[in-house]
């Protein structure tokens, strides 16, 4: 079974930090880029960050650049999102998602998402 | 920045055909994806690259893209199709992933 399972969400005060995890299974994790996408309550989806198949390249949305760090551990097939200087507007359900492009196919990313997790809720409030 | 516009809601009776639009400037030049979102479940990719269907997605789901509008068509709608549907593109000019605001489809 192909799965992505997020964890680590919770209630956190503004200015504090939080680390999200995403456990991947059922596919060759080291061969695909991975993304984080979030959805604020009652709002649409917003792309947050991407990391290449081997962790050598990262990109971020302007809204989180300099505050969030995406990383991955190939030994545990886990994706991470380290969030610091959290703001109330970061309140959202955070989803991890798999990029469809396999390493070696000629492109780094397909820039869409063929597998999603169920998400983990982050609430930033004092 | 690039903007995708979806209607907030659509309603359709069981067995009928639902059409959900996604508008954007020169959208036909871009690869459009559609995702289905049901409460408490993982999102599902139902159409990619404008018209292609991932394995396991019923043929009732189809996509089209013309000029400034992409359309997700769901034929012979079933109660289980009730969900939010989101369109998405990669804007190569801004180097941004862009989502539409989502459309809530209600089965009457």
mmCIF file of N, CA, C and O in Angstrom, chain A residues 35 37 39 43-47 59-62 95 110-118, chain B residues 31 33 35 37 40-45 48-49 86 88-90 95-97 99-101:
data_model
loop_
_atom_site.group_PDB
_atom_site.id
_atom_site.type_symbol
_atom_site.label_atom_id
_atom_site.label_comp_id
_atom_site.label_asym_id
_atom_site.label_seq_id
_atom_site.Cartn_x
_atom_site.Cartn_y
_atom_site.Cartn_z
ATOM 1 N N UNK A 35 6.724 17.338 -1.482
ATOM 2 C CA UNK A 35 6.213 18.672 -1.226
ATOM 3 C C UNK A 35 5.462 18.735 0.101
ATOM 4 O O UNK A 35 4.971 17.714 0.603
ATOM 5 N N UNK A 37 2.085 21.046 1.329
ATOM 6 C CA UNK A 37 0.995 21.926 0.902
ATOM 7 C C UNK A 37 0.121 22.166 2.133
ATOM 8 O O UNK A 37 -0.073 21.257 2.935
ATOM 9 N N UNK A 39 -3.517 24.131 3.984
ATOM 10 C CA UNK A 39 -4.871 24.644 3.752
ATOM 11 C C UNK A 39 -5.381 25.273 5.036
ATOM 12 O O UNK A 39 -5.643 24.579 6.020
ATOM 13 N N UNK A 43 -10.300 27.707 3.658
ATOM 14 C CA UNK A 43 -9.627 28.342 2.528
ATOM 15 C C UNK A 43 -9.160 27.306 1.516
ATOM 16 O O UNK A 43 -9.335 26.104 1.695
ATOM 17 N N UNK A 44 -8.528 27.804 0.444
ATOM 18 C CA UNK A 44 -8.001 26.922 -0.577
ATOM 19 C C UNK A 44 -6.626 26.382 -0.223
ATOM 20 O O UNK A 44 -6.071 26.668 0.838
ATOM 21 N N UNK A 45 -6.071 25.605 -1.138
ATOM 22 C CA UNK A 45 -4.769 24.991 -0.939
ATOM 23 C C UNK A 45 -3.656 25.980 -1.271
ATOM 24 O O UNK A 45 -3.792 26.805 -2.173
ATOM 25 N N UNK A 46 -2.554 25.877 -0.539
ATOM 26 C CA UNK A 46 -1.386 26.729 -0.778
ATOM 27 C C UNK A 46 -0.130 25.864 -0.738
ATOM 28 O O UNK A 46 0.158 25.213 0.274
ATOM 29 N N UNK A 47 0.637 25.879 -1.803
ATOM 30 C CA UNK A 47 1.895 25.159 -1.827
ATOM 31 C C UNK A 47 2.890 25.836 -0.879
ATOM 32 O O UNK A 47 2.969 27.070 -0.815
ATOM 33 N N UNK A 59 12.952 24.457 -2.490
ATOM 34 C CA UNK A 59 12.328 25.728 -2.852
ATOM 35 C C UNK A 59 11.171 25.978 -1.896
ATOM 36 O O UNK A 59 10.560 25.037 -1.398
ATOM 37 N N UNK A 60 10.860 27.280 -1.698
ATOM 38 C CA UNK A 60 9.847 27.660 -0.724
ATOM 39 C C UNK A 60 8.904 28.717 -1.296
ATOM 40 O O UNK A 60 9.300 29.534 -2.131
ATOM 41 N N UNK A 61 7.693 28.703 -0.793
ATOM 42 C CA UNK A 61 6.779 29.808 -1.080
ATOM 43 C C UNK A 61 7.298 31.058 -0.396
ATOM 44 O O UNK A 61 7.942 30.993 0.663
ATOM 45 N N UNK A 62 7.032 32.207 -0.991
ATOM 46 C CA UNK A 62 7.501 33.469 -0.419
ATOM 47 C C UNK A 62 6.984 33.660 1.012
ATOM 48 O O UNK A 62 7.666 34.251 1.844
ATOM 49 N N UNK A 95 -0.296 19.204 4.576
ATOM 50 C CA UNK A 95 -0.266 17.933 3.856
ATOM 51 C C UNK A 95 1.112 17.705 3.250
ATOM 52 O O UNK A 95 1.700 18.645 2.695
ATOM 53 N N UNK A 110 7.599 17.531 -11.449
ATOM 54 C CA UNK A 110 6.440 17.673 -12.310
ATOM 55 C C UNK A 110 5.555 18.819 -11.874
ATOM 56 O O UNK A 110 4.700 19.276 -12.615
ATOM 57 N N UNK A 111 5.795 19.277 -10.655
ATOM 58 C CA UNK A 111 5.051 20.384 -10.070
ATOM 59 C C UNK A 111 3.561 20.089 -9.974
ATOM 60 O O UNK A 111 2.727 20.985 -10.160
ATOM 61 N N UNK A 112 3.239 18.817 -9.727
ATOM 62 C CA UNK A 112 1.909 18.491 -9.243
ATOM 63 C C UNK A 112 2.048 17.297 -8.310
ATOM 64 O O UNK A 112 3.179 16.900 -7.980
ATOM 65 N N UNK A 113 0.924 16.726 -7.832
ATOM 66 C CA UNK A 113 0.975 15.866 -6.670
ATOM 67 C C UNK A 113 0.128 14.618 -6.896
ATOM 68 O O UNK A 113 -1.093 14.710 -7.016
ATOM 69 N N UNK A 114 0.782 13.447 -6.971
ATOM 70 C CA UNK A 114 0.032 12.236 -7.294
ATOM 71 C C UNK A 114 -0.258 11.366 -6.086
ATOM 72 O O UNK A 114 -0.882 10.311 -6.223
ATOM 73 N N UNK A 115 0.184 11.782 -4.903
ATOM 74 C CA UNK A 115 -0.115 11.060 -3.675
ATOM 75 C C UNK A 115 -0.093 12.059 -2.538
ATOM 76 O O UNK A 115 0.857 12.854 -2.420
ATOM 77 N N UNK A 116 -1.123 12.026 -1.688
ATOM 78 C CA UNK A 116 -1.250 12.959 -0.576
ATOM 79 C C UNK A 116 -1.445 12.193 0.721
ATOM 80 O O UNK A 116 -1.989 11.083 0.727
ATOM 81 N N UNK A 117 -1.046 12.803 1.823
ATOM 82 C CA UNK A 117 -1.425 12.304 3.128
ATOM 83 C C UNK A 117 -2.736 12.932 3.574
ATOM 84 O O UNK A 117 -3.327 13.753 2.857
ATOM 85 N N UNK A 118 -3.176 12.555 4.766
ATOM 86 C CA UNK A 118 -4.434 13.089 5.297
ATOM 87 C C UNK A 118 -4.254 14.416 6.027
ATOM 88 O O UNK A 118 -5.241 15.080 6.360
ATOM 89 N N UNK B 31 -0.339 23.066 -18.089
ATOM 90 C CA UNK B 31 -0.786 21.731 -17.689
ATOM 91 C C UNK B 31 -1.667 21.882 -16.447
ATOM 92 O O UNK B 31 -1.209 22.392 -15.421
ATOM 93 N N UNK B 33 -4.133 20.340 -13.453
ATOM 94 C CA UNK B 33 -4.454 19.174 -12.636
ATOM 95 C C UNK B 33 -5.740 19.449 -11.839
ATOM 96 O O UNK B 33 -6.066 20.605 -11.549
ATOM 97 N N UNK B 35 -7.909 17.886 -8.352
ATOM 98 C CA UNK B 35 -7.855 17.056 -7.156
ATOM 99 C C UNK B 35 -9.239 16.993 -6.518
ATOM 100 O O UNK B 35 -9.956 17.992 -6.475
ATOM 101 N N UNK B 37 -11.216 16.323 -2.953
ATOM 102 C CA UNK B 37 -10.986 16.368 -1.511
ATOM 103 C C UNK B 37 -12.264 16.052 -0.763
ATOM 104 O O UNK B 37 -13.233 16.818 -0.842
ATOM 105 N N UNK B 40 -11.716 14.517 5.861
ATOM 106 C CA UNK B 40 -10.996 13.500 6.611
ATOM 107 C C UNK B 40 -10.201 12.512 5.781
ATOM 108 O O UNK B 40 -9.580 11.603 6.338
ATOM 109 N N UNK B 41 -10.215 12.684 4.466
ATOM 110 C CA UNK B 41 -9.495 11.760 3.594
ATOM 111 C C UNK B 41 -8.350 12.471 2.882
ATOM 112 O O UNK B 41 -8.315 13.696 2.799
ATOM 113 N N UNK B 42 -7.407 11.684 2.392
ATOM 114 C CA UNK B 42 -6.335 12.252 1.590
ATOM 115 C C UNK B 42 -6.896 12.767 0.265
ATOM 116 O O UNK B 42 -7.824 12.175 -0.291
ATOM 117 N N UNK B 43 -6.338 13.864 -0.216
ATOM 118 C CA UNK B 43 -6.728 14.351 -1.534
ATOM 119 C C UNK B 43 -6.341 13.316 -2.591
ATOM 120 O O UNK B 43 -5.380 12.565 -2.420
ATOM 121 N N UNK B 44 -7.094 13.320 -3.662
ATOM 122 C CA UNK B 44 -6.853 12.373 -4.750
ATOM 123 C C UNK B 44 -6.712 13.129 -6.068
ATOM 124 O O UNK B 44 -7.553 13.976 -6.393
ATOM 125 N N UNK B 45 -5.655 12.814 -6.804
ATOM 126 C CA UNK B 45 -5.470 13.369 -8.143
ATOM 127 C C UNK B 45 -6.424 12.650 -9.089
ATOM 128 O O UNK B 45 -6.354 11.423 -9.223
ATOM 129 N N UNK B 48 -4.683 14.820 -14.619
ATOM 130 C CA UNK B 48 -3.425 15.546 -14.721
ATOM 131 C C UNK B 48 -3.130 15.882 -16.181
ATOM 132 O O UNK B 48 -3.700 15.264 -17.096
ATOM 133 N N UNK B 49 -2.285 16.848 -16.365
ATOM 134 C CA UNK B 49 -1.914 17.296 -17.704
ATOM 135 C C UNK B 49 -3.152 17.583 -18.564
ATOM 136 O O UNK B 49 -3.181 17.263 -19.756
ATOM 137 N N UNK B 86 -10.383 20.865 -6.662
ATOM 138 C CA UNK B 86 -9.408 21.946 -6.794
ATOM 139 C C UNK B 86 -8.657 21.803 -8.110
ATOM 140 O O UNK B 86 -8.172 20.700 -8.420
ATOM 141 N N UNK B 88 -5.248 23.132 -10.431
ATOM 142 C CA UNK B 88 -3.874 23.537 -10.071
ATOM 143 C C UNK B 88 -3.002 23.565 -11.321
ATOM 144 O O UNK B 88 -3.155 22.743 -12.219
ATOM 145 N N UNK B 89 -2.097 24.525 -11.383
ATOM 146 C CA UNK B 89 -1.119 24.606 -12.463
ATOM 147 C C UNK B 89 0.228 24.975 -11.887
ATOM 148 O O UNK B 89 0.340 25.425 -10.737
ATOM 149 N N UNK B 90 1.251 24.812 -12.680
ATOM 150 C CA UNK B 90 2.579 25.368 -12.422
ATOM 151 C C UNK B 90 2.730 26.561 -13.360
ATOM 152 O O UNK B 90 2.634 26.425 -14.578
ATOM 153 N N UNK B 95 7.258 30.973 -11.498
ATOM 154 C CA UNK B 95 7.834 29.815 -10.809
ATOM 155 C C UNK B 95 7.062 29.513 -9.527
ATOM 156 O O UNK B 95 7.653 29.287 -8.464
ATOM 157 N N UNK B 96 5.750 29.523 -9.657
ATOM 158 C CA UNK B 96 4.892 29.251 -8.516
ATOM 159 C C UNK B 96 3.887 28.165 -8.838
ATOM 160 O O UNK B 96 3.374 28.104 -9.970
ATOM 161 N N UNK B 97 3.600 27.333 -7.840
ATOM 162 C CA UNK B 97 2.441 26.451 -7.925
ATOM 163 C C UNK B 97 1.213 27.287 -7.598
ATOM 164 O O UNK B 97 1.217 28.048 -6.616
ATOM 165 N N UNK B 99 -3.053 27.214 -7.096
ATOM 166 C CA UNK B 99 -4.306 26.478 -6.943
ATOM 167 C C UNK B 99 -5.483 27.424 -7.150
ATOM 168 O O UNK B 99 -5.412 28.615 -6.818
ATOM 169 N N UNK B 100 -6.579 26.872 -7.658
ATOM 170 C CA UNK B 100 -7.829 27.591 -7.641
ATOM 171 C C UNK B 100 -8.397 27.573 -6.228
ATOM 172 O O UNK B 100 -7.888 26.872 -5.347
ATOM 173 N N UNK B 101 -9.455 28.321 -6.005
ATOM 174 C CA UNK B 101 -10.022 28.415 -4.664
ATOM 175 C C UNK B 101 -10.825 27.210 -4.230
ATOM 176 O O UNK B 101 -11.209 27.114 -3.063
#
